[in-house]
mmCIF file of C-alpha atoms in Angstrom:
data_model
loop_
_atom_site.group_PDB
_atom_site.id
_atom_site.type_symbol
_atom_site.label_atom_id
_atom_site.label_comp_id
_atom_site.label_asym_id
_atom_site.label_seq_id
_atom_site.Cartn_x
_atom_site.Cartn_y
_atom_site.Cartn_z
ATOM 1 C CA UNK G 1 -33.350 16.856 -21.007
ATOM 2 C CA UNK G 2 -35.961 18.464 -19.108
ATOM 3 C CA UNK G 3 -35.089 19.922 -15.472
ATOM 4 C CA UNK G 4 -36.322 16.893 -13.594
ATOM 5 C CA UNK G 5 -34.169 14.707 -15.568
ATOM 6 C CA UNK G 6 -30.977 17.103 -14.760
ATOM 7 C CA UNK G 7 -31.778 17.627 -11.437
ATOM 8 C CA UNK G 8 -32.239 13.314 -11.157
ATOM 9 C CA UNK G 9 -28.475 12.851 -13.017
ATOM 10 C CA UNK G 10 -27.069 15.260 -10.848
ATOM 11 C CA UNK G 11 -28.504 13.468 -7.769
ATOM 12 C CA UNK G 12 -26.937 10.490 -8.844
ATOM 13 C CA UNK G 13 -23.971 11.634 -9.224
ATOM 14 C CA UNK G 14 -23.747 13.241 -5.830
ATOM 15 C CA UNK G 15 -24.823 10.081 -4.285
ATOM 16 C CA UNK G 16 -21.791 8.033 -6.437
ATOM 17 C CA UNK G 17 -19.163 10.735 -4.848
ATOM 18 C CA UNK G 18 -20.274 10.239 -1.105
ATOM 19 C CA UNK G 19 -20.879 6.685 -1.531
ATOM 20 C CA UNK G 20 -17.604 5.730 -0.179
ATOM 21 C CA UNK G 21 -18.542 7.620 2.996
ATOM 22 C CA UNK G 22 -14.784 8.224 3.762
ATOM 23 C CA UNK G 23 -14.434 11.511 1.702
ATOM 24 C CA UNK G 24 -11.880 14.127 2.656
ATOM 25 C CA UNK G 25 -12.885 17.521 4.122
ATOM 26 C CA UNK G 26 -11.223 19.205 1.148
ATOM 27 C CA UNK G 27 -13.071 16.826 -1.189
ATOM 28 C CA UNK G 28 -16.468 17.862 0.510
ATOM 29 C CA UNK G 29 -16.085 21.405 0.064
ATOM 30 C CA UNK G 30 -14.741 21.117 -3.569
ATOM 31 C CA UNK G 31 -17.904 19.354 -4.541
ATOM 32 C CA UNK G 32 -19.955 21.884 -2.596
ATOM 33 C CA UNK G 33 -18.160 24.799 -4.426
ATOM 34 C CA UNK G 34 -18.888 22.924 -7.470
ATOM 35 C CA UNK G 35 -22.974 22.924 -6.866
ATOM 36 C CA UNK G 36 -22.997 26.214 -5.730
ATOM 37 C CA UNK G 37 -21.141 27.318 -9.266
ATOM 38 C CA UNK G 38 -23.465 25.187 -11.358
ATOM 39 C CA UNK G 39 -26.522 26.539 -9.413
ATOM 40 C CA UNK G 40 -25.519 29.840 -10.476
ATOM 41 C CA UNK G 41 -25.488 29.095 -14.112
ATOM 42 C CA UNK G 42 -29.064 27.223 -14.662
ATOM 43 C CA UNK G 43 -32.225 27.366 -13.101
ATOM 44 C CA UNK G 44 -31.724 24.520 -10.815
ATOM 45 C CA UNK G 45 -30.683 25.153 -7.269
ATOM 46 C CA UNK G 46 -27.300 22.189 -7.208
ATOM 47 C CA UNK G 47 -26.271 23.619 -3.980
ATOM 48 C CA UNK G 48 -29.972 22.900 -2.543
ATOM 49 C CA UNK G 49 -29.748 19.172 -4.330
ATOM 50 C CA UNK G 50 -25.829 19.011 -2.875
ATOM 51 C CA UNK G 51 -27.219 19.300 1.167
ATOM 52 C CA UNK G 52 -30.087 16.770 0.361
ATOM 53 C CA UNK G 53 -27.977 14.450 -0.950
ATOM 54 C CA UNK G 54 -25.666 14.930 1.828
ATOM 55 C CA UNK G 55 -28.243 14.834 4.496
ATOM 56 C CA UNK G 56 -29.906 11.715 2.670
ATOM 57 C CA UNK G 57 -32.726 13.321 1.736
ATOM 58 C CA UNK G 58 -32.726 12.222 -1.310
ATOM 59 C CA UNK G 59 -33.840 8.483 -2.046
ATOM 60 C CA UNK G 60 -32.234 6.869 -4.791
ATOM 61 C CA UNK G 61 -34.802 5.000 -6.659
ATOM 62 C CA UNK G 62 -36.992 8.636 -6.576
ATOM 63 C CA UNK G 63 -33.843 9.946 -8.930
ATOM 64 C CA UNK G 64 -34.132 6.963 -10.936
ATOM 65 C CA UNK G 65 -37.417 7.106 -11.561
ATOM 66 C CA UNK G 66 -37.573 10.832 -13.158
ATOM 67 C CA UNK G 67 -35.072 9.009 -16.094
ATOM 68 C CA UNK G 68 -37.664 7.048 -17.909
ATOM 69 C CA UNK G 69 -35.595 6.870 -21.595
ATOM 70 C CA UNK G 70 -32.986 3.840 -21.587
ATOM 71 C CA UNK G 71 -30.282 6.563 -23.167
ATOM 72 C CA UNK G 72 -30.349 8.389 -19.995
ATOM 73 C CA UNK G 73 -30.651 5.499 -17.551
ATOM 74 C CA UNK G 74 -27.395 4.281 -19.356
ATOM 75 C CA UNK G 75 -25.709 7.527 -19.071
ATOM 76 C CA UNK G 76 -26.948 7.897 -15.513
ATOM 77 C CA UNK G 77 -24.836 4.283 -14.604
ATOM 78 C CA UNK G 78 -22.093 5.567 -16.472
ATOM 79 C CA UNK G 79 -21.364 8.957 -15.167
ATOM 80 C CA UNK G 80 -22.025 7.817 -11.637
ATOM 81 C CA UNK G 81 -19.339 4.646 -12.517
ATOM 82 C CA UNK G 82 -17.041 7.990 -13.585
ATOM 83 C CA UNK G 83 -17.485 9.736 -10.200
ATOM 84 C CA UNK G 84 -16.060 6.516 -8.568
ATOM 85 C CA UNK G 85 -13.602 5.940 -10.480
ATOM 86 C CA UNK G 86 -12.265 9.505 -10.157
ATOM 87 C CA UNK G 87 -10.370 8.924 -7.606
ATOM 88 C CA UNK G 88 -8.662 5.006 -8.311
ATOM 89 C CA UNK G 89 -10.277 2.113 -8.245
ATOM 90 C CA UNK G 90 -13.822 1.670 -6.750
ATOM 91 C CA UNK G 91 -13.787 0.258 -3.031
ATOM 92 C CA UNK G 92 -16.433 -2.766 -1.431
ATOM 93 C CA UNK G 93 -19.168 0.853 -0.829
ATOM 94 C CA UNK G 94 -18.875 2.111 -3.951
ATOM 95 C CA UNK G 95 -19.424 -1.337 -5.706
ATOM 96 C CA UNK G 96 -22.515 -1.794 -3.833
ATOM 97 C CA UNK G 97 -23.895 1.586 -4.429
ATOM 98 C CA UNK G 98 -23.120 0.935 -8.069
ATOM 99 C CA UNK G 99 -24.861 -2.736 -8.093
ATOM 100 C CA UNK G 100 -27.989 -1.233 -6.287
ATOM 101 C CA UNK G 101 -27.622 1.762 -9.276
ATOM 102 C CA UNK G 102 -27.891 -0.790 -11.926
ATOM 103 C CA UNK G 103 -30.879 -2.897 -10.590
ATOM 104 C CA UNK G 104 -32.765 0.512 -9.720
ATOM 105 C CA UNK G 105 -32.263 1.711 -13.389
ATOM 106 C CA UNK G 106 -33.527 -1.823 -14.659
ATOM 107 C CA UNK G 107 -29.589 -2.385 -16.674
ATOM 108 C CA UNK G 108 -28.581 -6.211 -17.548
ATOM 109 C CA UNK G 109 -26.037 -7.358 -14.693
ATOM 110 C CA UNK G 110 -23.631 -8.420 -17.309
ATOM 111 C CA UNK G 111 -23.481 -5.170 -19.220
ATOM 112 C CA UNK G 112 -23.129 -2.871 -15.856
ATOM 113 C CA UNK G 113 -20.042 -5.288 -15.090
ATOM 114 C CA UNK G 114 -18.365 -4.809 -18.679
ATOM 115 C CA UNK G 115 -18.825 -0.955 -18.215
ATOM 116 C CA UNK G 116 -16.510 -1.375 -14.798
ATOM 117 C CA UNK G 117 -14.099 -3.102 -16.298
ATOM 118 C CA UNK G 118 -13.586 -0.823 -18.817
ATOM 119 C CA UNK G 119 -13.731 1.981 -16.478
ATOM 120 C CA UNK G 120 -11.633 0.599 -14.015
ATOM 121 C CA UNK G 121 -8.755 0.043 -16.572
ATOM 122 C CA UNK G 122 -8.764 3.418 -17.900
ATOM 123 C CA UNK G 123 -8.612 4.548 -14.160
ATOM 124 C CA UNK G 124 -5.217 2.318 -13.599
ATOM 125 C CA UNK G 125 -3.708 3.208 -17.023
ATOM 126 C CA UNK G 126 -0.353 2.895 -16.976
ATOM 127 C CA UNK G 127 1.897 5.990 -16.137
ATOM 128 C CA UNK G 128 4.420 5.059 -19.018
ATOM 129 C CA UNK G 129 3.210 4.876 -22.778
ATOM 130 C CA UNK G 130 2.860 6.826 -25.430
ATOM 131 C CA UNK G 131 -0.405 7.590 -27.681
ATOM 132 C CA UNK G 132 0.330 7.578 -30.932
ATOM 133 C CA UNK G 133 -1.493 10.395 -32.984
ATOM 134 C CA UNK G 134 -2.555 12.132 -29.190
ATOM 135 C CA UNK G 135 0.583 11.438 -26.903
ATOM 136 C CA UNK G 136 1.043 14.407 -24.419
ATOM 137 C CA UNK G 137 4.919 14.141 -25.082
ATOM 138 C CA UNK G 138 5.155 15.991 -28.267
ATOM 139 C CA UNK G 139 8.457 13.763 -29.438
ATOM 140 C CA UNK G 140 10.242 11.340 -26.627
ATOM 141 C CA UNK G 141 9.835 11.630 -23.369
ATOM 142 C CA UNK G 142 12.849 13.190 -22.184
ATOM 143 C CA UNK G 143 15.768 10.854 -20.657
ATOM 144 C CA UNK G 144 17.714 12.787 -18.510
ATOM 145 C CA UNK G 145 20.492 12.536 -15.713
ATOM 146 C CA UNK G 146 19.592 13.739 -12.447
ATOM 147 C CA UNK G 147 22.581 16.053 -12.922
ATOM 148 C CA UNK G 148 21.240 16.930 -16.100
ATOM 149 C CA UNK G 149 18.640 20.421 -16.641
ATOM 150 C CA UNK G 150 15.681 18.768 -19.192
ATOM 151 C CA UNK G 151 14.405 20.642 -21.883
ATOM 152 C CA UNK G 152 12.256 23.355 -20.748
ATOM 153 C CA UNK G 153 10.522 24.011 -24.228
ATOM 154 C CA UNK G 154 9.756 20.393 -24.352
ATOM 155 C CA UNK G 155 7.960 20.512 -20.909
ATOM 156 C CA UNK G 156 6.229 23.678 -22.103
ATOM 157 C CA UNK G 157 5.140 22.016 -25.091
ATOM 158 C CA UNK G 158 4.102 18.679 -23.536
ATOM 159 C CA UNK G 159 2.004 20.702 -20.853
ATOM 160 C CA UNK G 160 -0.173 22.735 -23.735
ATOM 161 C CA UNK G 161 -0.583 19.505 -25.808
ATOM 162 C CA UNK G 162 -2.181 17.612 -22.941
ATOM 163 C CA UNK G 163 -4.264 21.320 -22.002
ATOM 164 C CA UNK G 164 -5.672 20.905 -25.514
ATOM 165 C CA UNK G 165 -6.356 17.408 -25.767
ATOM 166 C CA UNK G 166 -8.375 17.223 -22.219
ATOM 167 C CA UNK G 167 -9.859 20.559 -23.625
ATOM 168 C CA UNK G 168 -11.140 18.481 -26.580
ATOM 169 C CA UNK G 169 -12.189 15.666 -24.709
ATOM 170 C CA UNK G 170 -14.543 18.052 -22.750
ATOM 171 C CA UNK G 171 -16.289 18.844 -25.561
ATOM 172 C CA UNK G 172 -17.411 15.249 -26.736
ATOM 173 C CA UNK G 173 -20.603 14.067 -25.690
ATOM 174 C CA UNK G 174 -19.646 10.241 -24.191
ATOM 175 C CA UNK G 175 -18.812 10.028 -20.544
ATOM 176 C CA UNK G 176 -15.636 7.762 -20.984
ATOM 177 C CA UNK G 177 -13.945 10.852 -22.778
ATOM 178 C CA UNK G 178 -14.629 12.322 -19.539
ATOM 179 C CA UNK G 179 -13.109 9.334 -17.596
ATOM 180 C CA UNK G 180 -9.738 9.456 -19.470
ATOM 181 C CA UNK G 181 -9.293 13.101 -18.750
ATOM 182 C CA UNK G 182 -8.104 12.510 -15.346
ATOM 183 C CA UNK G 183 -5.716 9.138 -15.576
ATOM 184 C CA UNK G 184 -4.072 12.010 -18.319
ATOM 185 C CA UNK G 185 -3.412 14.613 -16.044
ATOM 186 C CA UNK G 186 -2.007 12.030 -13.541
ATOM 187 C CA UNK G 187 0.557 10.586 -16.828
ATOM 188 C CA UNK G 188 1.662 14.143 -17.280
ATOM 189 C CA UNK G 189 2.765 14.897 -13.966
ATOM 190 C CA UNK G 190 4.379 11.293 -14.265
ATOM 191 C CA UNK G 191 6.460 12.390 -17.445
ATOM 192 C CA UNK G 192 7.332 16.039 -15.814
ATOM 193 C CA UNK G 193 8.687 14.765 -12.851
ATOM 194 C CA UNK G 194 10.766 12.125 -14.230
ATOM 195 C CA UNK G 195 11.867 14.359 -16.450
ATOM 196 C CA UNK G 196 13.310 16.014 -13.268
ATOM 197 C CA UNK G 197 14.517 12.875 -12.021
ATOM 198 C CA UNK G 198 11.939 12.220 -10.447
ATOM 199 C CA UNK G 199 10.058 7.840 -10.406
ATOM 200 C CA UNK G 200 6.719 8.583 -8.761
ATOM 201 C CA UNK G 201 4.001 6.198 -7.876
ATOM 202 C CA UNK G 202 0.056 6.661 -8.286
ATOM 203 C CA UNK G 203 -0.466 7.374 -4.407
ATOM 204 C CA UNK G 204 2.631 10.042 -4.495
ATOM 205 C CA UNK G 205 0.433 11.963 -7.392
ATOM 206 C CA UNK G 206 -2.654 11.868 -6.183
ATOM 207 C CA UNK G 207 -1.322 13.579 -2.855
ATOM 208 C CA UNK G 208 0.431 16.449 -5.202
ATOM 209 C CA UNK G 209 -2.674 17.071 -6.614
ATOM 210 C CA UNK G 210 -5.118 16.846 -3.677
ATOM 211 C CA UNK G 211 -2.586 19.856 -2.342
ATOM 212 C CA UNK G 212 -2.853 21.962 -5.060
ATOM 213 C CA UNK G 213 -6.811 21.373 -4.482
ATOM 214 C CA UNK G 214 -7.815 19.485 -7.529
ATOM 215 C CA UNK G 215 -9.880 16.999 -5.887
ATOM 216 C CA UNK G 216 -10.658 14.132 -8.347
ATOM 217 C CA UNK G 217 -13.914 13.705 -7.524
ATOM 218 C CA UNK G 218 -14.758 16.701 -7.473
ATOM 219 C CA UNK G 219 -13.426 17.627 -10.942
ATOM 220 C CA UNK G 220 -14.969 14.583 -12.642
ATOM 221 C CA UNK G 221 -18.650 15.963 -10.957
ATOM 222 C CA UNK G 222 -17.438 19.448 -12.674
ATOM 223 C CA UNK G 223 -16.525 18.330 -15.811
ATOM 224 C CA UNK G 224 -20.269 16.330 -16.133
ATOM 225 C CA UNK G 225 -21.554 19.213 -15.088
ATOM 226 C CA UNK G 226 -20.089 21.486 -17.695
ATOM 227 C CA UNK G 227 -20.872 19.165 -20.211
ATOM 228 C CA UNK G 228 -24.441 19.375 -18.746
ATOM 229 C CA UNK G 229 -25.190 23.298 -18.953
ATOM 230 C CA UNK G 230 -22.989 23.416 -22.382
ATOM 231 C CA UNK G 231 -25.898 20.751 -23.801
ATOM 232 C CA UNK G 232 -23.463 18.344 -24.760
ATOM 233 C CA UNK G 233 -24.497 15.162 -22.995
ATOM 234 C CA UNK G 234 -26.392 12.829 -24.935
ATOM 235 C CA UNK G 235 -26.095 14.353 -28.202
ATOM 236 C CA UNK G 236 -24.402 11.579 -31.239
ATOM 237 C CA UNK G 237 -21.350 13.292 -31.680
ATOM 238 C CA UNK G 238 -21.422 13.236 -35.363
ATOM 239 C CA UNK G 239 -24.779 15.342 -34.817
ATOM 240 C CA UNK G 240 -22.941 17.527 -32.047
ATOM 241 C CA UNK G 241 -20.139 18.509 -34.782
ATOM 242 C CA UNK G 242 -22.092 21.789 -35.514
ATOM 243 C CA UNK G 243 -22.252 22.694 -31.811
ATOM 244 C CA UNK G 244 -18.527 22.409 -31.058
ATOM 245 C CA UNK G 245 -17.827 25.711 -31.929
ATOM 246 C CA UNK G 246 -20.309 27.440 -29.491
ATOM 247 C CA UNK G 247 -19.017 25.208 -26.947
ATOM 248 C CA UNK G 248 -15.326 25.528 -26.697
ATOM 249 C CA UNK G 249 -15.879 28.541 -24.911
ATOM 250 C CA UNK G 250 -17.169 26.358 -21.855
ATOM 251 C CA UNK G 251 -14.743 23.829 -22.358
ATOM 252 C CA UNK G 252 -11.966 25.816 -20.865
ATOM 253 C CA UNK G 253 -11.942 23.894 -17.728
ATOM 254 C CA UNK G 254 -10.249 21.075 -18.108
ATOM 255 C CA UNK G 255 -7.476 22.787 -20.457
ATOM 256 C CA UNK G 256 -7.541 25.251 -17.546
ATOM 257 C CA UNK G 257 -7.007 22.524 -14.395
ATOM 258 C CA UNK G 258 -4.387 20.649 -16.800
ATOM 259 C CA UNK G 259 -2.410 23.407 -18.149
ATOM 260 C CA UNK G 260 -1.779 24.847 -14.196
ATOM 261 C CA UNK G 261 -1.121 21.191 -13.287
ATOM 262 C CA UNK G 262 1.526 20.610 -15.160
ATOM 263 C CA UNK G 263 3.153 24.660 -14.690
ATOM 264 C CA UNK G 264 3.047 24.090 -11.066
ATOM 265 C CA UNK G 265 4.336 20.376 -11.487
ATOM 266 C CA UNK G 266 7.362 21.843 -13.608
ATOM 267 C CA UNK G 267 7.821 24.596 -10.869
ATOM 268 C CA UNK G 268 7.422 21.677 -7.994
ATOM 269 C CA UNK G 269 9.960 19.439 -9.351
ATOM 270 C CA UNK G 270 12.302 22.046 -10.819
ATOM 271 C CA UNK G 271 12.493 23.073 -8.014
ATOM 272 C CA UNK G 272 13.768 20.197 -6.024
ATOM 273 C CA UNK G 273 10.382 19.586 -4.259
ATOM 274 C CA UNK G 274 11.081 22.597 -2.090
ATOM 275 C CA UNK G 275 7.797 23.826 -2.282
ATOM 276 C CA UNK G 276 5.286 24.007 0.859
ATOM 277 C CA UNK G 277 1.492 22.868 0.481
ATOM 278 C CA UNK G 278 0.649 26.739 0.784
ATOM 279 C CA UNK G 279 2.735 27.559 -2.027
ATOM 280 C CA UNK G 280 1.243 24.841 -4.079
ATOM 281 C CA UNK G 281 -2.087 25.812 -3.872
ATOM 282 C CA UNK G 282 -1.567 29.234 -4.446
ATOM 283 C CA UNK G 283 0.501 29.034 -7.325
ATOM 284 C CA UNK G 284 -2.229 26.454 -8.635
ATOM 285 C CA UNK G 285 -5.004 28.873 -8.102
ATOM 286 C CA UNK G 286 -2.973 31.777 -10.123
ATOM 287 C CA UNK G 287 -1.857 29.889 -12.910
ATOM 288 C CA UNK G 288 -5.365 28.442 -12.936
ATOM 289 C CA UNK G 289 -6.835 31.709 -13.818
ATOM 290 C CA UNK G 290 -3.928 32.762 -16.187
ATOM 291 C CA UNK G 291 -5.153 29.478 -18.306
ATOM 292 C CA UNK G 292 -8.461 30.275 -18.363
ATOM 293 C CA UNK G 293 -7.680 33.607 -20.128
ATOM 294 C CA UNK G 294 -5.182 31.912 -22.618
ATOM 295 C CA UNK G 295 -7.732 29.699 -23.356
ATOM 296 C CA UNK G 296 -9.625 31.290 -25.899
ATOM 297 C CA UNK G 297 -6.725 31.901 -27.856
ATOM 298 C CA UNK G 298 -6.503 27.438 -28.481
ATOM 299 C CA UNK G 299 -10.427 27.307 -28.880
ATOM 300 C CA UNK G 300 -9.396 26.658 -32.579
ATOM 301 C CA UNK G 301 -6.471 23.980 -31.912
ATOM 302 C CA UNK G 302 -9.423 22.327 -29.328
ATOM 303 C CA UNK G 303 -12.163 22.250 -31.846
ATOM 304 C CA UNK G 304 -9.923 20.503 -33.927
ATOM 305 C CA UNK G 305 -8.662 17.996 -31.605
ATOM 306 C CA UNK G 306 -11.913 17.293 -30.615
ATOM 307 C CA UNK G 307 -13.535 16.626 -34.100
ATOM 308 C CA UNK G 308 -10.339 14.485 -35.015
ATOM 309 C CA UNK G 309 -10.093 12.185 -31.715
ATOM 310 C CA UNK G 310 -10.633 8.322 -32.563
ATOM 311 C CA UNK G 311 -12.236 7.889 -28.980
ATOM 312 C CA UNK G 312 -12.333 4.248 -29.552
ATOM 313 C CA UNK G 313 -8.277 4.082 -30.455
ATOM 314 C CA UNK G 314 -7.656 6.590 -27.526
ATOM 315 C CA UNK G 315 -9.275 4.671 -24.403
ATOM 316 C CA UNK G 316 -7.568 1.563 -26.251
ATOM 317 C CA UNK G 317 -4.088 2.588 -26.280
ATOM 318 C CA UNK G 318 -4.580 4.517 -23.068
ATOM 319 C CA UNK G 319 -5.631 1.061 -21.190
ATOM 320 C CA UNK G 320 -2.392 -0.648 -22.884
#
């Protein structure tokens, strides 16, 4: 992709993550810390493109029009579909913003439709489940008393497992691998804090991680826009196989966010829940940089995953 064409997918994308127009402070400034990271890395200004797409600057058929190939006008629909779906199911804004997406990039009605669906039901996967060959849980979930101290190893081991497998899922080249990366993260917290005892809902985990300051939107923007500078988008990943190894060294955020996820979950609801927002978010933002300097030391067990993972099988069994 040429700059034009990265600067036009990042527009996009932008535009999909204020299109609800009801955005949280927090969420704002995560996206905007996002831009200004990317714009250090590449020769495009994203901070720049961030303000024009806040200020509305930026028109969306002009974006659409620098993405002449149908490959990228596809990919364009999709990752913007994955920015709204970050956070839970699209509202009545975003689902306008998406239908005006579709006619601009010239996509069949019907198709655009099918692609929410699917999307939609990976973002309300069920919290219970297992995935056989990739579960999280490295044996059973653990079924314990509330009087009863759960397996700490297990938690340990259930935490790197899902590190590694969003790791992986970084590193392939189709967007829904970066959909599923979230609705994961939100299933592990699930599993660690009933292993504590704990039945949460959706809406209860979303809140735990919005205080550590993972903003869902804003990660799923991140994680395109790693793939983006890494050159992994829109490669066939059988192609892409080659590249992997040059890339896991970029991948390292999602183990990174998913790995201090579920240490400060484990710490949260060891702990009896006695943990103030503060706490939270510094704890997240130590153990966040702790995993990114472990995570060299799984590039190998990431490469792996990521040449092994039956996509197709995964988003199946993840939507069951």
């Amino acid at each position: 992709m040429n700059p034009e064409q990265t600067r036009s997918l990042v527009a996009i994308c932008l535009m999909a993550a204020f299109a609800d127009g009801h955005q949280s402070a927090d969420e704002r400034e995560h996206v905007r810390k996002v831009a200004e990271s990317l714009s250090r890395e590449t020769q495009i200004d994203f901070i720049a493109l961030y303000q024009d797409v806040l200020l509305g600057r930026v028109v969306l058929e002009e974006a659409v029009a620098a993405l002449s190939e149908p490959g990228l006008r596809q990919l364009a629909f999709e990752l913007a579909l994955g920015v709204c779906e970050a956070d839970g199911s699209h509202d009545a804004d975003e689902r306008a913003f998406l239908a005006r997406l579709a006619a601009a990039l010239g996509l069949e009605a019907a198709a655009a439709q099918q692609s929410v669906l699917q999307a939609e039901a990976v973002a309300d996967a069920p919290l219970e489940g297992v995935l056989p060959g990739y579960d999280v849980v490295p044996s059973a979930t653990p079924r314990v008393a509330a009087s009863v101290v759960p397996d700490a190893a297990e938690l340990e081991r259930m935490t790197l497992n899902a590190a590694i497998l969003n790791g992986a899922l970084e590193l392939l080249p189709q967007s829904m691998a970066s959909m599923a990366i979230i609705p994961l993260q939100i299933r592990l917290v699930y599993r660690i804090g009933k292993a504590h005892g704990y039945e949460l809902d959706r809406g209860h985990i979303r809140d735990f991680l919005a205080t550590l300051g993972v903003g869902m939107t804003g990660q799923y923007v991140e994680q395109f826009g790693r793939k983006l500078l890494g050159g992994v988008l829109g490669k066939v990943f059988g192609g892409a196989g080659r590249a992997i190894g040059s890339q896991v060294a970029g991948s390292g955020f999602s183990f990174a966010t998913t790995w201090a996820i579920g240490k400060v979950a484990q710490r949260y609801y060891g702990s009896g829940r006695i943990l103030d927002a503060e706490m939270l978010k510094q704890t997240f933002a130590s153990l966040y940089d702790q995993a990114r300097g472990l995570q060299s030391s799984h590039a190998p067990a990431i490469a792996e995953q990521a040449r092994s993972i039956d996509l197709g099988r995964l988003m199946a069994e993840l939507r069951a």
